[in-house]
PDB file of C-alpha atoms in Angstrom:
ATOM      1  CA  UNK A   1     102.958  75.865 105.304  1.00 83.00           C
ATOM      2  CA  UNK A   2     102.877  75.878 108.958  1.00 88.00           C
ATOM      3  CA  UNK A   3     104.392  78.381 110.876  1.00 89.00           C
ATOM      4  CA  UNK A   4     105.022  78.387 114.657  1.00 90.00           C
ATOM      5  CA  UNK A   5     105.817  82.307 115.820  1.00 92.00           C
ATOM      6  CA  UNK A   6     107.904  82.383 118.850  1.00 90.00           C
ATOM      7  CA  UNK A   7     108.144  85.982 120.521  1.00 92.00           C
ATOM      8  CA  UNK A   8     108.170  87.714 123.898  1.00 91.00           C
ATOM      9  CA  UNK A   9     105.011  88.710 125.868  1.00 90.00           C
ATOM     10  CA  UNK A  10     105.792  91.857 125.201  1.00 91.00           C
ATOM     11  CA  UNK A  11     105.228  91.444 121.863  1.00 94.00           C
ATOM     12  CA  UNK A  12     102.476  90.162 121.940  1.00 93.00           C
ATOM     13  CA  UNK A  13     100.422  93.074 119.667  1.00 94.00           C
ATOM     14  CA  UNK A  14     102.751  92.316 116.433  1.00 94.00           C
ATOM     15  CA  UNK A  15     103.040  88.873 117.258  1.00 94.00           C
ATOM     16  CA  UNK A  16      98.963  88.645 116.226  1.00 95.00           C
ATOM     17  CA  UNK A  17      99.116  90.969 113.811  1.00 94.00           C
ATOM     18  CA  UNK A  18     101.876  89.216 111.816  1.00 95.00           C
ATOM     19  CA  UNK A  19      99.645  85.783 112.863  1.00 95.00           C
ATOM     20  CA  UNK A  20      96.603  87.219 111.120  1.00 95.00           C
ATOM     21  CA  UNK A  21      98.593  88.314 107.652  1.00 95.00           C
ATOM     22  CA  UNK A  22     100.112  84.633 107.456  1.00 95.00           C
ATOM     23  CA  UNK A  23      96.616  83.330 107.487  1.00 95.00           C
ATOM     24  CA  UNK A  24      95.639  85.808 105.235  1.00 95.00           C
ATOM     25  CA  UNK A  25      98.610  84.742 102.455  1.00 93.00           C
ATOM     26  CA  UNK A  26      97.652  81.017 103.459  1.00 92.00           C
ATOM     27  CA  UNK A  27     100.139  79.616 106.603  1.00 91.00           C
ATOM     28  CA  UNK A  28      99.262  78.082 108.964  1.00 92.00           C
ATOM     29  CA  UNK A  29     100.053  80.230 112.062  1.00 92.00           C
ATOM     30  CA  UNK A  30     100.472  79.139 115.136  1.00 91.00           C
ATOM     31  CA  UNK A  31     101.609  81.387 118.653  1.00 92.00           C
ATOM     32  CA  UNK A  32     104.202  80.140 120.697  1.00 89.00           C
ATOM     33  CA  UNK A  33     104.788  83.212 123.478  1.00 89.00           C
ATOM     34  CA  UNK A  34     107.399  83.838 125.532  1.00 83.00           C
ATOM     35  CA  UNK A  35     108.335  85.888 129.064  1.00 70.00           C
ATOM     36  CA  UNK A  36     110.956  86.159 131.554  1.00 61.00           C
ATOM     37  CA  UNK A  37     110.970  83.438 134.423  1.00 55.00           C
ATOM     38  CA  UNK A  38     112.395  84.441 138.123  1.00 47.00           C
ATOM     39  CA  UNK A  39     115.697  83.684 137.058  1.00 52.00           C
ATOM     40  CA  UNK A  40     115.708  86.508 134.540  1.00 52.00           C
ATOM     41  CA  UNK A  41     115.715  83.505 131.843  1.00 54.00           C
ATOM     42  CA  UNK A  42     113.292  82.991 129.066  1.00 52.00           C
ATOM     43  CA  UNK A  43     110.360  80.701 130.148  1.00 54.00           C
ATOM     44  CA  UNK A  44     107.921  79.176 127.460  1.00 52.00           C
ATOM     45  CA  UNK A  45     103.911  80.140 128.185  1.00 51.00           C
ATOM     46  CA  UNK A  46     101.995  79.381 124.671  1.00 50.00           C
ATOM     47  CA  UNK A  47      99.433  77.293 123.076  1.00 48.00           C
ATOM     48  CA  UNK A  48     102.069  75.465 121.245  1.00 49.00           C
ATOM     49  CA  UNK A  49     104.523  72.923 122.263  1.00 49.00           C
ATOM     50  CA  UNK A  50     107.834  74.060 122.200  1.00 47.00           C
ATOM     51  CA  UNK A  51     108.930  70.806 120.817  1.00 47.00           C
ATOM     52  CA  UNK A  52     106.588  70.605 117.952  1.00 49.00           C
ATOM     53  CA  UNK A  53     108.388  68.368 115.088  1.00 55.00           C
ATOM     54  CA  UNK A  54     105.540  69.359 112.581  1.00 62.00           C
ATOM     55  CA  UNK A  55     106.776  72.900 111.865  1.00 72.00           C
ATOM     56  CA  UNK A  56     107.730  74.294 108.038  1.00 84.00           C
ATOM     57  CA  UNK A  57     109.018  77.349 109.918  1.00 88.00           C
ATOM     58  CA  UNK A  58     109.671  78.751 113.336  1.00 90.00           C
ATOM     59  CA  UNK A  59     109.748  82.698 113.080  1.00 93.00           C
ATOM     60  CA  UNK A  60     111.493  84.187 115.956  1.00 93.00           C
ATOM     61  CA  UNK A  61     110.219  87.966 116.776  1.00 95.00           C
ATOM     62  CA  UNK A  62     113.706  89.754 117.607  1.00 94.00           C
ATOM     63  CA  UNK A  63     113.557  93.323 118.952  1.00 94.00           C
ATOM     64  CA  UNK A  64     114.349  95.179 122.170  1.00 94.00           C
ATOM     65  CA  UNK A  65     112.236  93.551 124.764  1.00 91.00           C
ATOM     66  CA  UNK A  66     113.564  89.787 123.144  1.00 89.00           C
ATOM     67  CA  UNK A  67     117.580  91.123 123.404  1.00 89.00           C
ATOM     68  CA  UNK A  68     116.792  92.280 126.843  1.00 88.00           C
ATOM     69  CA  UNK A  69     115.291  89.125 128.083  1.00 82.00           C
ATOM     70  CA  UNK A  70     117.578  86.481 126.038  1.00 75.00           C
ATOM     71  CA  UNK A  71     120.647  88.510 127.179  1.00 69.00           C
ATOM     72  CA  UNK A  72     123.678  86.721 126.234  1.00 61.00           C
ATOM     73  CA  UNK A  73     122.114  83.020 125.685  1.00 56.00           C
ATOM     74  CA  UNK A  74     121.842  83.813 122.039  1.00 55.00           C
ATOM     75  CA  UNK A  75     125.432  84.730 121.108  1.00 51.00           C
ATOM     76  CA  UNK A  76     126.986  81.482 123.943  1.00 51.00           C
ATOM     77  CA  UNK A  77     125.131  79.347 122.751  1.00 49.00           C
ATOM     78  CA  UNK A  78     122.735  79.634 120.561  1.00 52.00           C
ATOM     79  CA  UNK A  79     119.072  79.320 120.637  1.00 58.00           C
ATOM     80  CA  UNK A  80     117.366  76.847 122.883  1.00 53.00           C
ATOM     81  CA  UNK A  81     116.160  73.643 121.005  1.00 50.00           C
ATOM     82  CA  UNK A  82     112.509  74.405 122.632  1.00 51.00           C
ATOM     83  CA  UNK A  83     112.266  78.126 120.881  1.00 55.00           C
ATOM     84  CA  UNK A  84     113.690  76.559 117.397  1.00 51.00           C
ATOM     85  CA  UNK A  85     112.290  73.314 117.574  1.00 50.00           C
ATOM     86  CA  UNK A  86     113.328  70.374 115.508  1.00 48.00           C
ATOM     87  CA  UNK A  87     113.544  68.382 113.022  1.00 57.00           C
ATOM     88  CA  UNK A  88     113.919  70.212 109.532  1.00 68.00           C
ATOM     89  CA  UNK A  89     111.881  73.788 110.517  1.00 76.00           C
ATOM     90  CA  UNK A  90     113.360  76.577 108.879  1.00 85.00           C
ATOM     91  CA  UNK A  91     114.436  79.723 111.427  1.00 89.00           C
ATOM     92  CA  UNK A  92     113.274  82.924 110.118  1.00 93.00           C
ATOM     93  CA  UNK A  93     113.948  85.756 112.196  1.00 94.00           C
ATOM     94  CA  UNK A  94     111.909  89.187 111.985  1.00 96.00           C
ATOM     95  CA  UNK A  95     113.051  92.261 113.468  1.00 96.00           C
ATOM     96  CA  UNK A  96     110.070  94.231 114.486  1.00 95.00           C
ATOM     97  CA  UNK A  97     112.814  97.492 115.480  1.00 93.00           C
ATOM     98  CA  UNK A  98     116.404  98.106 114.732  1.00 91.00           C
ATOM     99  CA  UNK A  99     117.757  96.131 117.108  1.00 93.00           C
ATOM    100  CA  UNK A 100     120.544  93.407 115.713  1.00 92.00           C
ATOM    101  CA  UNK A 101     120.522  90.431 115.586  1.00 91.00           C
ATOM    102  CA  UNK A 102     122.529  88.188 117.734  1.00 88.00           C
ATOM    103  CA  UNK A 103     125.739  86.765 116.066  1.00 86.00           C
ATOM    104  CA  UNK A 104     124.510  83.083 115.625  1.00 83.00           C
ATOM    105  CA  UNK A 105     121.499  84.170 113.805  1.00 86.00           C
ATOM    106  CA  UNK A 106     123.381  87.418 112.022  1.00 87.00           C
ATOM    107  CA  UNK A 107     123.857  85.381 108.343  1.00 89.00           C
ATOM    108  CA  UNK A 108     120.595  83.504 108.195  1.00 91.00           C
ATOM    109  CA  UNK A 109     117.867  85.659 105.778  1.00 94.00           C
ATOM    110  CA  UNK A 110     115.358  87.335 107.773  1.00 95.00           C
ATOM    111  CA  UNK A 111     112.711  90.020 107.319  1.00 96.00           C
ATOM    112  CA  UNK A 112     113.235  93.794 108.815  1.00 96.00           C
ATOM    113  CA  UNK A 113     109.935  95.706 109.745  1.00 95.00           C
ATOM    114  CA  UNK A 114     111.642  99.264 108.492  1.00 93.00           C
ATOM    115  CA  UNK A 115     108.387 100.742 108.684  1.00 87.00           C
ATOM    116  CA  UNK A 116     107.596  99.520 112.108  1.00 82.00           C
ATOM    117  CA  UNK A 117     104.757  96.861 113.493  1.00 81.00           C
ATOM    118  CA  UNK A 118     101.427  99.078 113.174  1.00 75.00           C
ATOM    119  CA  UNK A 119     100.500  97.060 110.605  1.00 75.00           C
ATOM    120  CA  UNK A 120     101.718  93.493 108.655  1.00 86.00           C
ATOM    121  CA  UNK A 121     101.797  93.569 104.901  1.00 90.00           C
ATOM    122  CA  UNK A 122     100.396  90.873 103.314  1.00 93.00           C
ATOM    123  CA  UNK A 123     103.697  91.182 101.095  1.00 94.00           C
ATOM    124  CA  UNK A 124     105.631  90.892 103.979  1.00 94.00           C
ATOM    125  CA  UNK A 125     104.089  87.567 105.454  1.00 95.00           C
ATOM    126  CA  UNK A 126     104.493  86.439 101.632  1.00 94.00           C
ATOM    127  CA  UNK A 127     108.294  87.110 102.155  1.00 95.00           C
ATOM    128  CA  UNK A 128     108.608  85.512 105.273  1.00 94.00           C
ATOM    129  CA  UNK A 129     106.754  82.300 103.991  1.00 92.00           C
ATOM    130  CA  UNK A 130     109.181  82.378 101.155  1.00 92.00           C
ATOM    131  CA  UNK A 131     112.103  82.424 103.017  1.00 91.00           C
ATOM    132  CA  UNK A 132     110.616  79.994 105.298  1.00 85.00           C
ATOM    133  CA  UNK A 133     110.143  76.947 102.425  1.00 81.00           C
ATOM    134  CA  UNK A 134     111.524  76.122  99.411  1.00 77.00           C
ATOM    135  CA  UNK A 135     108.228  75.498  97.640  1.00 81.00           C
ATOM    136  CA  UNK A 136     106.740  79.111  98.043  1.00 83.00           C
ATOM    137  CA  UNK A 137     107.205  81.751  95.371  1.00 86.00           C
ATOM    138  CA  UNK A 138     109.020  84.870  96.346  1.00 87.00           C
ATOM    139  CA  UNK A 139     107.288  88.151  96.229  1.00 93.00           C
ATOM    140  CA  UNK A 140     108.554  91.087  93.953  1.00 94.00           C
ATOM    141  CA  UNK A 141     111.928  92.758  95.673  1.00 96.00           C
ATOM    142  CA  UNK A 142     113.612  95.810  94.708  1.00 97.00           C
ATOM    143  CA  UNK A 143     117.506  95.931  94.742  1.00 96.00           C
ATOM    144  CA  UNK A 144     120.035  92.808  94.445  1.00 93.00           C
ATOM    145  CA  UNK A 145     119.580  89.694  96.842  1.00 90.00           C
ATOM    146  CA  UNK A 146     122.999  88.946  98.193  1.00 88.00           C
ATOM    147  CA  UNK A 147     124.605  86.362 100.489  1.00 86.00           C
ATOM    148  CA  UNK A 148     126.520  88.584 101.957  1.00 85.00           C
ATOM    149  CA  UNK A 149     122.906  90.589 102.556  1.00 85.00           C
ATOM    150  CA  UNK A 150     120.517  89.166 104.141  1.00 93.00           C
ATOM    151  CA  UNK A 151     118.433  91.375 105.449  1.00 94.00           C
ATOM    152  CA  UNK A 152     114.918  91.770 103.500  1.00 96.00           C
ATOM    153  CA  UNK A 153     113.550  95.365 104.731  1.00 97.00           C
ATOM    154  CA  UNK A 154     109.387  95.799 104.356  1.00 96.00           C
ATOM    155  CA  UNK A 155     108.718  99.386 103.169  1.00 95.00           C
ATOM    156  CA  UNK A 156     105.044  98.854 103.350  1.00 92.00           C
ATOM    157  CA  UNK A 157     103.198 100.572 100.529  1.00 92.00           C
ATOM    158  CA  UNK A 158     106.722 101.233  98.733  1.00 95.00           C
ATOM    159  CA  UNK A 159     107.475  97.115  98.760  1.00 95.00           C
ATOM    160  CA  UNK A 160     110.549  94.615  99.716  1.00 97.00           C
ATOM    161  CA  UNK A 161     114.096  95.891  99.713  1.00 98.00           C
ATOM    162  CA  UNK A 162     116.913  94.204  99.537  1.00 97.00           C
ATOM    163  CA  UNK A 163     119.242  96.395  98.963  1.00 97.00           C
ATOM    164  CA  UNK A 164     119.363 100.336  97.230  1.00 98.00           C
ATOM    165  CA  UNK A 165     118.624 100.164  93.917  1.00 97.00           C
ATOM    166  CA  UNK A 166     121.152 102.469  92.957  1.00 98.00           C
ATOM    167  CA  UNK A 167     124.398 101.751  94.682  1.00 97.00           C
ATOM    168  CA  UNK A 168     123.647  98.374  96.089  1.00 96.00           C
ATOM    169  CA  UNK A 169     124.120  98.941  99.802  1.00 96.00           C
ATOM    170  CA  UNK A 170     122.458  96.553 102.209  1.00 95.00           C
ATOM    171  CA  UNK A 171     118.890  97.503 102.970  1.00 96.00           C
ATOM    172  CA  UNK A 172     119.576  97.939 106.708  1.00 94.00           C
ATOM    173  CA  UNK A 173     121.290 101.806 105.143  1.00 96.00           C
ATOM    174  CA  UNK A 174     117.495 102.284 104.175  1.00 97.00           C
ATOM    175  CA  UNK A 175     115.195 104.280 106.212  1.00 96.00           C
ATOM    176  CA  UNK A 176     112.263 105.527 106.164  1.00 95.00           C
ATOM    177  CA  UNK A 177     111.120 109.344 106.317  1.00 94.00           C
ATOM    178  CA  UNK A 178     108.011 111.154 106.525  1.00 93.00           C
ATOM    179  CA  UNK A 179     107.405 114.819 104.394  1.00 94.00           C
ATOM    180  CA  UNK A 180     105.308 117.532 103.021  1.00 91.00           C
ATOM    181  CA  UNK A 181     105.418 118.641  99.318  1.00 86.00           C
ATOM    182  CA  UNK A 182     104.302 121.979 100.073  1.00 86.00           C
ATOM    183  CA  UNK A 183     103.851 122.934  96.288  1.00 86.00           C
ATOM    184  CA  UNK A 184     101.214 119.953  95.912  1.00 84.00           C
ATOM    185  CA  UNK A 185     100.081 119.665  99.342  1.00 86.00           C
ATOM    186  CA  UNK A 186     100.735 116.050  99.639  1.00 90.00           C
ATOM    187  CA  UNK A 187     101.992 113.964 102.305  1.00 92.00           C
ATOM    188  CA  UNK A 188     104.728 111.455 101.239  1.00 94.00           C
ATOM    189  CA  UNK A 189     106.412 108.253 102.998  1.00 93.00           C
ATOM    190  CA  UNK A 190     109.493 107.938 101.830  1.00 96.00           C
ATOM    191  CA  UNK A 191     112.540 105.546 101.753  1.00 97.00           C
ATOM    192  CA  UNK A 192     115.823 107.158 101.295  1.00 98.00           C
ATOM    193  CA  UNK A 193     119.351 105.157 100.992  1.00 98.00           C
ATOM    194  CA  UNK A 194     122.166 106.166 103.845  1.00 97.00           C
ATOM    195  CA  UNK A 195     124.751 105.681 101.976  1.00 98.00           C
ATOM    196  CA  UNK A 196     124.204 107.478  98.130  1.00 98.00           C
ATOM    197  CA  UNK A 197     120.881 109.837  98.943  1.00 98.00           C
ATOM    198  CA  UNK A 198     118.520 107.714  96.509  1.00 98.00           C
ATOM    199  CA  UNK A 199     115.110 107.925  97.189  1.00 97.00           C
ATOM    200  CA  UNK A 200     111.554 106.856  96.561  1.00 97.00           C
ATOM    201  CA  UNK A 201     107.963 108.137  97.716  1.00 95.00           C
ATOM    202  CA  UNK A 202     104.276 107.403  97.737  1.00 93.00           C
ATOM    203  CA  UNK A 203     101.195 109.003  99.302  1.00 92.00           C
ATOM    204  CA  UNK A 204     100.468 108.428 102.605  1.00 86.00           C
TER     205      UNK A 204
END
């Protein structure tokens, strides 16, 4: 699979280490950076051409920085055909923080970073070439995949959510949470579910 990854300069730290884990789970990864032109509009500045017909997949890094920079354009009018480019390249967007998505790209499936961008799972970049093609297999996901759900939520070492296992709320009510069992003197990362209290640990 070939996969073009459009993000902000910003972003630019994720944005290679996600690039590295596709390579890693065999896509081919290619870096297609943006940053903010004069105008306060998004101008194009990768390797990549923008217009590239030859894509599987174009995944979009959404967080802070890109909402700031794309401003409204997203939710007028959609995305740019240079940043999705065309012919039959699947959009997969990732969130690398908890900022939304914009409302034109709020149904399609996409990939949340709940544990933040220090480090890209192989499991992850497995999930995001999955939702990316038909042809790849999906990784192992805990909780029910939905329509009406489509956020995927990377717990790192604790796996893919897509939803609580227990009451079935979206996996965007997951977060995760850091502890001490004092009686075993272990540190724990947890996830633990917003809405009903379940929760599940691992060492750190």
């Amino acid at each position: 699979m070939r996969a073009r990854l459009s993000y902000q300069q910003q972003d630019e730290r994720p944005a290679f280490s996600l690039a590295a884990a596709l390579w890693r789970v065999g896509a081919e990864a290619v870096l297609d950076a943006w940053t903010t032109g004069p105008d306060g509009s998004p101008v194009f500045r990768g390797a990549a051409s923008p217009s590239a017909d030859t894509d599987d997949a174009v995944i979009l890094l959404w967080s802070a920085v890109a909402a700031t920079s794309w401003g409204d354009i997203p939710a007028d009018s959609g995305l740019p055909s240079g940043l999705t480019g065309t012919g039959g390249a699947r959009l997969v967007p990732v969130r690398l923080d908890d900022t939304p998505l914009p409302p034109s790209l709020g149904s399609l499936r996409h990939l949340r970073l709940a544990e933040g961008t220090d480090r890209m799972t192989d499991v992850a970049a497995a999930m995001i070439m999955n939702i990316g093609s038909t042809t790849v297999s999906a990784p192992a996901v805990r909780g029910d995949i939905r329509e009406d759900s489509p956020a995927i939520a990377d717990f790192g070492r604790l796996g893919l959510f897509a939803a609580c296992p227990r009451c079935g709320v979206s996996s965007d009510r997951l977060r995760p949470y850091i502890t001490v069992d004092h009686f075993s003197d272990r540190a724990l990362r947890l996830v633990i579910c917003g809405a009903c209290g379940w929760q599940d640990a691992c060492d750190l």
